[in-house]
Amino acid sequence: MKIRPLVSALVLSVSLAAPMTATAVLPVSVDGQSLPSLAPMLENVTPAVVNISVAGTQTQRQRVPEIFRQFGAPPEAVRERPFKGLGSGVIIDAKEGYVLTNHHVINEADEITVTLTDGRSFMATKIGSDEGTDVALLQIESDNLTAIKMGDSDILRVGDFAVAIGNPFGLGQTVTSGIVGALARSSLNIENYENFIQTDAAINSGNSGGALVNLNGELIGINTAIYGPNGGNVGIGFAIPVNMASNVLKQLLEHGEVHRGVLGVTGRDLNSEVAKAMDLEIQQGAFVNQVFPDTAAADAGIEAGDVITTINGKKVKSFGQLRAQIGTMGAGAEIELGLLRDGKNKTVSVKLGAAEEQALNAKDVHSRLAGATLVNASDNTKGVEISEIVKNSPAQRMGLRADDIIIGVNRVRVKSVKDLKDALDEQKGSTALQVIRGDARIYIFIR
């Protein structure tokens, strides 16, 4: 099975059934009682959901074989390829013309066109975009817009009804319904910060950026991906919780980018196996493996072996959920965490640090390190530790592993993430990373 983003290419194939010979008229009521219908709610909501079409040019780089470079060929061949795509979006502020969508819908686009349900089209301006959460904010200039009501994704329960609205396969606005099948889904390798709502409301390619709403017509999520073998709906779709998206939007509006909050811990999901090994009575939460010194967690007194059970009084089900929620809160945000330590509940106040001070996604350091998370090493080694690494990412394929400690670039010693970035920025030829793995020192080349 593959998990796929929902942006749709401009290709459409339609099969037409035989025409009906008669038109059935259904009653609007039976014995004086109105039949249940989502139509009244949707009449208010659907004008706030828009179609998005994009066009741009993608740059592709391909390494030239050594044998050709010996005869003067450049080390890389650069090719530009035009592209077009379709997606969806949601108007969240009618006065300002703000439209919420996915990062992958508008990524690398030179032209973004927003089309309303009444047929009007507008060129959109990108206010900001965050790849880590797959959230983007656009703006259009128009009167008579309809904005959607914002819901509260923190109060969702498995089994709540959900309605998906979007632009699947470029067909035009389409509505499907289902239920919330699961909450706090993570470890799917779709995005860097994952805390998804899972639903069986049918969503397909082109639904990216569209709305997931409750029966009150309130936005509870932004549809972003599906789980399926061939890009079609199989009843498992994923949406970014609206509360998480709202945290990102506030920062995009204020800064044009996200200034991530960082707690300063590594950990894992608490499950029955871990709970049994640690003699814990609870089965869900975020188990803390390590606390890095001089971080928000260390300052708050969090310790390795603690289980984080709540954020601001709301339950934490997994370490992935904790990481996603912390990562979408701004640097300097003040929060309360509920802990379980030695069988006793404890609450601590935390002021989140800044990502640039404590941790970076390795793609920000070097493109070939994408998929790793780098932190300043916490022991006397004084290097850069890989605290997490995404399966099949460029960093993993290059040979790096979680818990590796990078101590040098070629012959240049590095003691921090900033040192590593500076050293890599200065390298122009072959680059070797000096890495400590367990008791061994090895070299890994960046190619």
Coordinates of C-alpha atoms in Angstrom, one line a residue:
M1 CA 0.0 0.0 0.0
K2 CA 1.1 3.5 -0.7
I3 CA 0.1 6.8 0.9
R4 CA -0.4 9.4 -1.7
P5 CA -1.0 13.2 -1.7
L6 CA -4.2 14.3 -3.3
V7 CA -3.1 16.8 -5.8
S8 CA -4.4 15.8 -9.3
A9 CA -2.8 16.0 -12.7
L10 CA -4.8 17.5 -15.5
V11 CA -5.9 14.2 -16.9
L12 CA -9.5 13.1 -16.9
S13 CA -11.3 10.0 -18.1
V14 CA -15.1 9.7 -17.7
S15 CA -17.4 6.7 -18.4
L16 CA -21.1 7.6 -19.0
A17 CA -23.9 5.3 -18.0
A18 CA -26.9 4.8 -20.2
P19 CA -29.4 7.8 -19.9
M20 CA -32.3 7.4 -17.5
T21 CA -35.7 7.1 -19.2
A22 CA -37.7 8.6 -16.3
T23 CA -37.0 11.1 -13.5
A24 CA -38.0 10.0 -10.0
V25 CA -39.3 12.7 -7.6
L26 CA -38.5 12.0 -4.0
P27 CA -40.7 13.4 -1.2
V28 CA -39.2 16.0 1.1
S29 CA -41.2 14.6 4.0
V30 CA -43.0 11.5 5.2
D31 CA -46.0 11.7 7.4
G32 CA -45.2 15.4 8.0
Q33 CA -41.6 14.7 9.1
S34 CA -38.8 16.1 7.0
L35 CA -36.3 13.6 5.7
P36 CA -32.8 13.9 7.0
S37 CA -30.5 15.8 4.6
L38 CA -27.1 17.4 4.7
A39 CA -28.2 19.9 2.0
P40 CA -29.1 22.8 4.3
M41 CA -25.7 22.7 6.0
L42 CA -23.8 22.3 2.7
E43 CA -25.6 25.2 1.1
N44 CA -23.9 27.4 3.6
V45 CA -20.5 25.6 3.5
T46 CA -19.8 24.8 -0.1
P47 CA -19.3 28.4 -1.3
A48 CA -16.3 28.6 1.1
V49 CA -14.5 25.6 -0.6
V50 CA -12.7 26.5 -3.8
N51 CA -10.9 24.8 -6.7
I52 CA -7.2 25.6 -7.2
S53 CA -5.3 25.2 -10.4
V54 CA -1.5 25.8 -10.6
A55 CA 1.1 26.0 -13.3
G56 CA 4.9 26.3 -13.0
T57 CA 8.3 24.9 -13.9
Q58 CA 10.1 22.2 -12.0
T59 CA 13.9 22.0 -12.1
Q60 CA 15.3 18.5 -12.3
R61 CA 19.0 17.8 -11.6
Q62 CA 20.8 14.6 -12.7
R63 CA 24.3 13.7 -11.9
V64 CA 26.5 13.3 -15.0
P65 CA 28.6 10.0 -15.1
E66 CA 32.3 10.5 -14.3
I67 CA 33.4 9.3 -17.8
F68 CA 31.6 12.2 -19.4
R69 CA 33.0 14.7 -16.9
Q70 CA 36.5 13.7 -17.9
F71 CA 35.7 15.3 -21.3
G72 CA 34.5 18.6 -19.9
A73 CA 30.9 17.8 -19.2
P74 CA 29.4 19.6 -16.1
P75 CA 28.9 17.6 -12.9
E76 CA 25.1 18.0 -13.1
A77 CA 22.6 18.2 -16.0
V78 CA 19.8 20.6 -15.3
R79 CA 16.5 20.3 -17.0
E80 CA 13.3 22.4 -16.6
R81 CA 9.9 20.8 -17.1
P82 CA 6.6 22.7 -17.1
F83 CA 3.8 21.3 -15.0
K84 CA 0.1 21.8 -14.2
G85 CA -2.0 20.6 -11.3
L86 CA -5.3 20.8 -9.5
G87 CA -6.3 20.9 -5.9
S88 CA -8.7 22.4 -3.4
G89 CA -8.8 25.1 -0.8
V90 CA -10.9 26.7 1.9
I91 CA -11.7 30.4 2.5
I92 CA -11.1 31.1 6.1
D93 CA -11.4 34.9 6.1
A94 CA -13.9 36.5 3.7
K95 CA -12.8 40.1 4.4
E96 CA -9.1 39.5 3.8
G97 CA -9.6 36.8 1.2
Y98 CA -7.4 34.2 2.9
V99 CA -7.5 30.7 1.5
L100 CA -6.1 27.7 3.3
T101 CA -4.7 24.8 1.3
N102 CA -1.8 22.3 1.2
H103 CA 1.8 23.1 0.6
H104 CA 2.1 20.3 -1.9
V105 CA -0.7 21.8 -4.0
I106 CA 1.0 25.1 -4.6
N107 CA 4.7 24.1 -4.2
E108 CA 6.9 25.5 -7.0
A109 CA 3.9 27.0 -8.7
D110 CA 4.4 30.2 -10.7
E111 CA 0.7 30.8 -11.2
I112 CA -2.1 30.0 -8.8
T113 CA -5.7 30.4 -9.8
V114 CA -8.6 30.1 -7.4
T115 CA -12.1 29.4 -8.7
L116 CA -15.2 29.8 -6.6
T117 CA -18.4 27.8 -6.8
D118 CA -20.1 30.7 -8.6
G119 CA -17.6 30.5 -11.4
R120 CA -15.5 33.5 -10.6
S121 CA -11.7 33.0 -10.9
F122 CA -8.9 35.0 -9.3
M123 CA -5.1 34.9 -9.4
A124 CA -3.8 34.2 -5.8
T125 CA -0.8 35.4 -3.9
K126 CA 1.1 33.1 -1.6
I127 CA 1.3 34.5 1.9
G128 CA 3.4 31.6 3.3
S129 CA 3.8 27.9 3.2
D130 CA 5.2 25.2 5.5
E131 CA 6.4 22.0 4.0
G132 CA 6.8 20.2 7.4
T133 CA 3.0 20.4 8.1
D134 CA 1.9 20.6 4.4
V135 CA 0.0 23.9 5.2
A136 CA -0.1 26.9 2.9
L137 CA -1.9 30.2 3.0
L138 CA -3.1 32.1 -0.1
Q139 CA -4.8 35.5 -0.6
I140 CA -7.3 36.6 -3.2
E141 CA -8.9 40.0 -3.8
S142 CA -12.6 39.9 -4.1
D143 CA -15.9 41.1 -2.6
N144 CA -18.8 38.8 -1.6
L145 CA -16.7 35.9 -0.4
T146 CA -18.0 33.2 2.0
A147 CA -15.8 32.0 4.8
I148 CA -16.1 28.7 6.6
K149 CA -16.7 28.4 10.3
M150 CA -13.7 27.1 12.3
G151 CA -14.3 24.0 14.4
D152 CA -12.3 22.4 17.3
S153 CA -10.5 19.3 16.2
D154 CA -9.4 18.6 19.8
I155 CA -12.9 17.5 20.8
L156 CA -13.3 15.0 17.9
R157 CA -14.2 11.4 18.8
V158 CA -13.9 8.3 16.7
G159 CA -17.3 7.7 15.2
D160 CA -18.2 11.4 14.7
F161 CA -19.7 12.1 11.3
A162 CA -17.4 13.9 8.8
V163 CA -18.1 15.4 5.4
A164 CA -15.3 15.9 2.8
I165 CA -15.6 18.7 0.2
G166 CA -13.1 19.2 -2.7
N167 CA -12.3 18.9 -6.4
P168 CA -11.4 15.2 -7.1
F169 CA -9.9 14.5 -10.5
G170 CA -10.8 18.0 -11.6
L171 CA -14.5 17.1 -11.9
G172 CA -15.6 20.1 -9.9
Q173 CA -16.8 20.5 -6.4
T174 CA -17.8 17.1 -4.9
V175 CA -19.2 16.2 -1.5
T176 CA -18.8 12.8 0.3
S177 CA -19.6 11.7 3.8
G178 CA -18.3 9.2 6.4
I179 CA -17.1 9.1 9.9
V180 CA -13.9 9.8 11.8
G181 CA -12.1 6.4 11.8
A182 CA -9.1 7.2 14.0
L183 CA -7.3 10.2 15.6
A184 CA -3.7 11.2 16.0
R185 CA -2.4 9.0 13.2
S186 CA 1.4 9.4 12.8
S187 CA 4.5 7.5 11.6
L188 CA 3.0 7.4 8.0
N189 CA 6.0 9.3 6.4
I190 CA 3.6 11.6 4.6
E191 CA 4.8 14.8 6.4
N192 CA 7.4 15.7 8.9
Y193 CA 4.8 16.6 11.6
E194 CA 1.9 14.1 11.6
N195 CA -1.2 14.1 13.7
F196 CA -3.8 13.1 11.2
I197 CA -7.6 12.6 11.4
Q198 CA -8.4 9.4 9.6
T199 CA -11.8 9.2 7.8
D200 CA -13.7 7.0 5.4
A201 CA -15.4 9.9 3.7
A202 CA -14.3 9.3 0.1
I203 CA -11.5 11.6 -1.0
N204 CA -9.3 11.2 -4.1
S205 CA -6.6 12.9 -6.1
G206 CA -7.5 16.6 -6.3
N207 CA -9.1 16.8 -2.9
S208 CA -5.8 18.1 -1.4
G209 CA -6.5 21.3 0.6
G210 CA -10.2 20.7 0.7
A211 CA -12.4 20.8 3.7
L212 CA -13.3 18.1 6.2
V213 CA -16.3 19.4 8.2
N214 CA -18.6 18.2 10.9
L215 CA -22.4 18.2 10.7
N216 CA -22.5 21.8 12.0
G217 CA -20.6 22.8 8.9
E218 CA -17.5 23.7 10.9
L219 CA -14.0 23.0 9.5
I220 CA -12.3 20.2 11.5
G221 CA -9.6 19.3 9.0
I222 CA -7.8 19.9 5.7
N223 CA -7.8 16.8 3.5
T224 CA -4.2 15.9 2.5
A225 CA -3.5 12.3 1.6
I226 CA -5.1 8.8 1.0
Y227 CA -4.0 5.3 1.7
G228 CA -4.3 3.2 -1.4
P229 CA -2.5 1.1 -4.0
N230 CA -3.4 3.0 -7.2
G231 CA -4.2 6.5 -6.0
G232 CA -7.9 5.8 -5.6
N233 CA -10.1 5.9 -2.5
V234 CA -10.2 2.7 -0.4
G235 CA -11.9 4.3 2.6
I236 CA -8.8 5.5 4.4
G237 CA -8.1 9.2 4.0
F238 CA -6.1 11.6 6.2
A239 CA -6.7 15.2 7.1
I240 CA -4.6 17.8 9.0
P241 CA -6.5 18.8 12.2
V242 CA -7.8 22.3 12.0
N243 CA -6.3 23.3 15.4
M244 CA -2.9 22.2 14.2
A245 CA -3.3 24.1 10.9
S246 CA -4.5 27.2 12.8
N247 CA -1.2 27.2 14.8
V248 CA 0.7 27.3 11.6
L249 CA -1.5 29.9 10.0
K250 CA -1.0 32.4 12.9
Q251 CA 2.8 32.2 12.3
L252 CA 2.5 32.4 8.5
L253 CA 0.4 35.6 8.9
E254 CA 2.8 37.1 11.5
H255 CA 6.2 36.0 10.0
G256 CA 5.5 34.6 6.5
E257 CA 7.1 31.4 7.8
V258 CA 6.9 29.0 10.8
H259 CA 9.1 29.6 13.8
R260 CA 8.9 26.1 15.3
G261 CA 8.7 25.5 19.0
V262 CA 11.1 22.8 20.3
L263 CA 10.8 20.8 23.5
G264 CA 14.2 19.1 23.5
V265 CA 13.5 15.4 23.9
T266 CA 13.5 12.2 22.0
G267 CA 11.1 9.4 22.7
R268 CA 8.7 6.8 21.4
D269 CA 5.0 5.8 21.5
L270 CA 4.0 4.2 24.8
N271 CA 2.4 0.8 24.0
S272 CA 1.6 -2.3 26.0
E273 CA 5.1 -3.7 25.5
V274 CA 6.8 -0.6 26.9
A275 CA 4.2 -0.2 29.6
K276 CA 4.9 -3.7 30.8
A277 CA 8.7 -3.3 30.7
M278 CA 8.5 0.0 32.7
D279 CA 5.7 -1.3 35.0
L280 CA 3.3 1.4 33.9
E281 CA -0.5 1.3 34.4
I282 CA -1.3 3.4 31.3
Q283 CA -1.2 2.2 27.7
Q284 CA -1.0 5.5 25.8
G285 CA 1.3 8.5 25.9
A286 CA 4.7 9.8 24.8
F287 CA 7.6 8.0 26.5
V288 CA 10.7 10.2 26.9
N289 CA 13.9 8.4 26.0
Q290 CA 16.3 11.4 26.4
V291 CA 16.2 15.0 27.5
F292 CA 18.8 17.3 25.9
P293 CA 20.6 19.8 28.1
D294 CA 19.9 23.5 27.9
T295 CA 16.5 22.9 26.3
A296 CA 12.9 23.8 27.3
A297 CA 12.4 20.3 28.6
A298 CA 15.5 20.4 30.8
D299 CA 14.6 23.8 32.2
A300 CA 11.1 22.5 33.0
G301 CA 12.5 19.5 34.9
I302 CA 11.3 16.8 32.5
E303 CA 13.4 13.6 32.9
A304 CA 14.1 10.5 30.8
G305 CA 11.6 7.8 31.7
D306 CA 8.7 10.3 32.1
V307 CA 5.5 9.7 30.1
I308 CA 3.9 12.9 28.7
T309 CA 0.2 12.3 29.0
T310 CA -1.4 15.8 28.3
I311 CA -0.7 19.1 26.5
N312 CA -2.7 22.0 28.1
G313 CA -5.0 19.4 29.7
K314 CA -5.7 17.5 26.4
K315 CA -4.7 13.9 26.1
V316 CA -1.5 12.8 24.3
K317 CA -1.8 9.4 22.7
S318 CA 1.6 9.0 21.1
F319 CA 5.0 10.6 20.7
G320 CA 4.2 11.4 17.1
Q321 CA 1.2 13.4 18.2
L322 CA 3.3 15.2 20.8
R323 CA 6.0 16.1 18.3
A324 CA 3.4 17.4 15.8
Q325 CA 1.6 19.6 18.3
I326 CA 4.8 21.0 19.7
G327 CA 6.3 21.6 16.3
T328 CA 3.3 23.7 15.2
M329 CA 3.4 25.9 18.3
G330 CA 5.6 28.9 18.0
A331 CA 8.9 29.3 19.6
G332 CA 8.4 31.0 23.0
A333 CA 4.9 29.4 23.4
E334 CA 4.1 28.7 27.1
I335 CA 2.3 25.4 27.6
E336 CA 1.5 22.9 30.4
L337 CA 2.5 19.2 30.1
G338 CA 1.0 16.5 32.2
L339 CA 3.6 13.8 33.2
L340 CA 3.5 10.4 34.8
R341 CA 6.7 9.8 36.8
D342 CA 7.2 6.8 39.2
G343 CA 3.4 6.2 39.2
K344 CA 2.5 9.7 40.1
N345 CA 0.9 12.5 38.0
K346 CA 2.8 15.8 37.7
T347 CA 2.2 19.0 35.8
V348 CA 5.1 21.2 34.5
S349 CA 5.1 24.6 32.8
V350 CA 7.2 24.8 29.7
K351 CA 8.4 27.7 27.5
L352 CA 9.3 26.2 24.2
G353 CA 12.6 26.9 22.6
A354 CA 13.4 27.8 19.0
A355 CA 14.2 25.3 16.3
E356 CA 17.2 27.2 15.1
E357 CA 18.6 27.0 18.7
Q358 CA 18.0 23.4 19.4
A359 CA 17.2 21.3 16.3
L360 CA 16.9 21.5 12.6
N361 CA 15.5 19.4 9.9
A362 CA 18.6 18.3 8.1
K363 CA 17.2 19.4 4.7
D364 CA 17.8 22.9 6.0
V365 CA 21.4 22.1 6.4
H366 CA 22.0 20.2 3.2
S367 CA 19.6 18.7 0.6
R368 CA 21.3 15.3 0.7
L369 CA 20.6 15.0 4.4
A370 CA 16.8 15.4 4.0
G371 CA 14.9 13.0 6.3
A372 CA 17.1 13.4 9.3
T373 CA 16.6 15.5 12.4
L374 CA 19.8 17.1 13.8
V375 CA 20.4 18.1 17.4
N376 CA 23.5 19.2 19.3
A377 CA 25.0 16.1 21.0
S378 CA 24.2 15.9 24.7
D379 CA 27.4 14.2 25.9
N380 CA 31.1 15.1 25.9
T381 CA 31.4 14.1 22.2
K382 CA 30.5 17.7 21.1
G383 CA 29.0 17.0 17.7
V384 CA 25.7 16.7 15.9
E385 CA 23.5 13.8 16.8
I386 CA 20.9 12.4 14.4
S387 CA 17.9 12.0 16.8
E388 CA 15.5 10.8 14.1
I389 CA 15.6 9.6 10.5
V390 CA 12.9 8.9 8.0
K391 CA 12.8 5.5 6.4
N392 CA 14.0 5.5 2.7
S393 CA 14.9 9.2 3.0
P394 CA 18.0 10.6 1.2
A395 CA 19.9 10.7 4.6
Q396 CA 19.1 7.0 5.2
R397 CA 20.0 5.9 1.7
M398 CA 23.3 7.7 2.0
G399 CA 24.1 5.5 5.0
L400 CA 23.3 7.6 8.0
R401 CA 21.4 6.1 11.0
A402 CA 19.6 7.3 14.0
D403 CA 22.0 8.0 17.0
D404 CA 24.9 8.6 14.6
I405 CA 27.0 11.6 15.8
I406 CA 28.6 13.8 13.1
I407 CA 31.9 15.3 14.4
G408 CA 33.5 16.6 11.2
V409 CA 33.2 17.6 7.6
N410 CA 36.3 16.5 5.7
R411 CA 39.0 17.8 8.1
V412 CA 36.9 20.5 9.7
R413 CA 35.7 19.7 13.2
V414 CA 32.0 20.5 13.9
K415 CA 30.5 20.8 17.4
S416 CA 27.0 22.0 16.7
V417 CA 24.3 22.1 14.0
K418 CA 25.4 25.6 13.1
D419 CA 29.0 24.4 12.7
L420 CA 27.8 21.6 10.4
K421 CA 25.8 23.9 8.2
D422 CA 28.6 26.4 7.9
A423 CA 31.1 23.7 7.1
L424 CA 28.9 22.2 4.4
D425 CA 28.1 25.6 2.9
E426 CA 31.9 26.1 2.3
Q427 CA 32.5 22.7 0.6
K428 CA 32.5 22.7 -3.2
G429 CA 33.9 19.3 -4.1
S430 CA 33.7 15.8 -2.6
T431 CA 32.5 15.9 1.0
A432 CA 33.0 13.3 3.7
L433 CA 31.2 13.3 7.0
Q434 CA 33.1 12.0 10.0
V435 CA 30.7 10.0 12.0
I436 CA 30.8 8.2 15.4
R437 CA 28.6 5.1 15.4
G438 CA 28.8 3.3 18.7
D439 CA 32.5 2.7 19.4
A440 CA 33.5 3.1 15.8
R441 CA 34.5 6.1 13.7
I442 CA 33.4 6.0 10.1
Y443 CA 33.3 8.2 7.0
I444 CA 30.2 8.7 4.9
F445 CA 30.5 10.6 1.6
I446 CA 27.8 13.1 0.4
R447 CA 27.4 12.4 -3.3

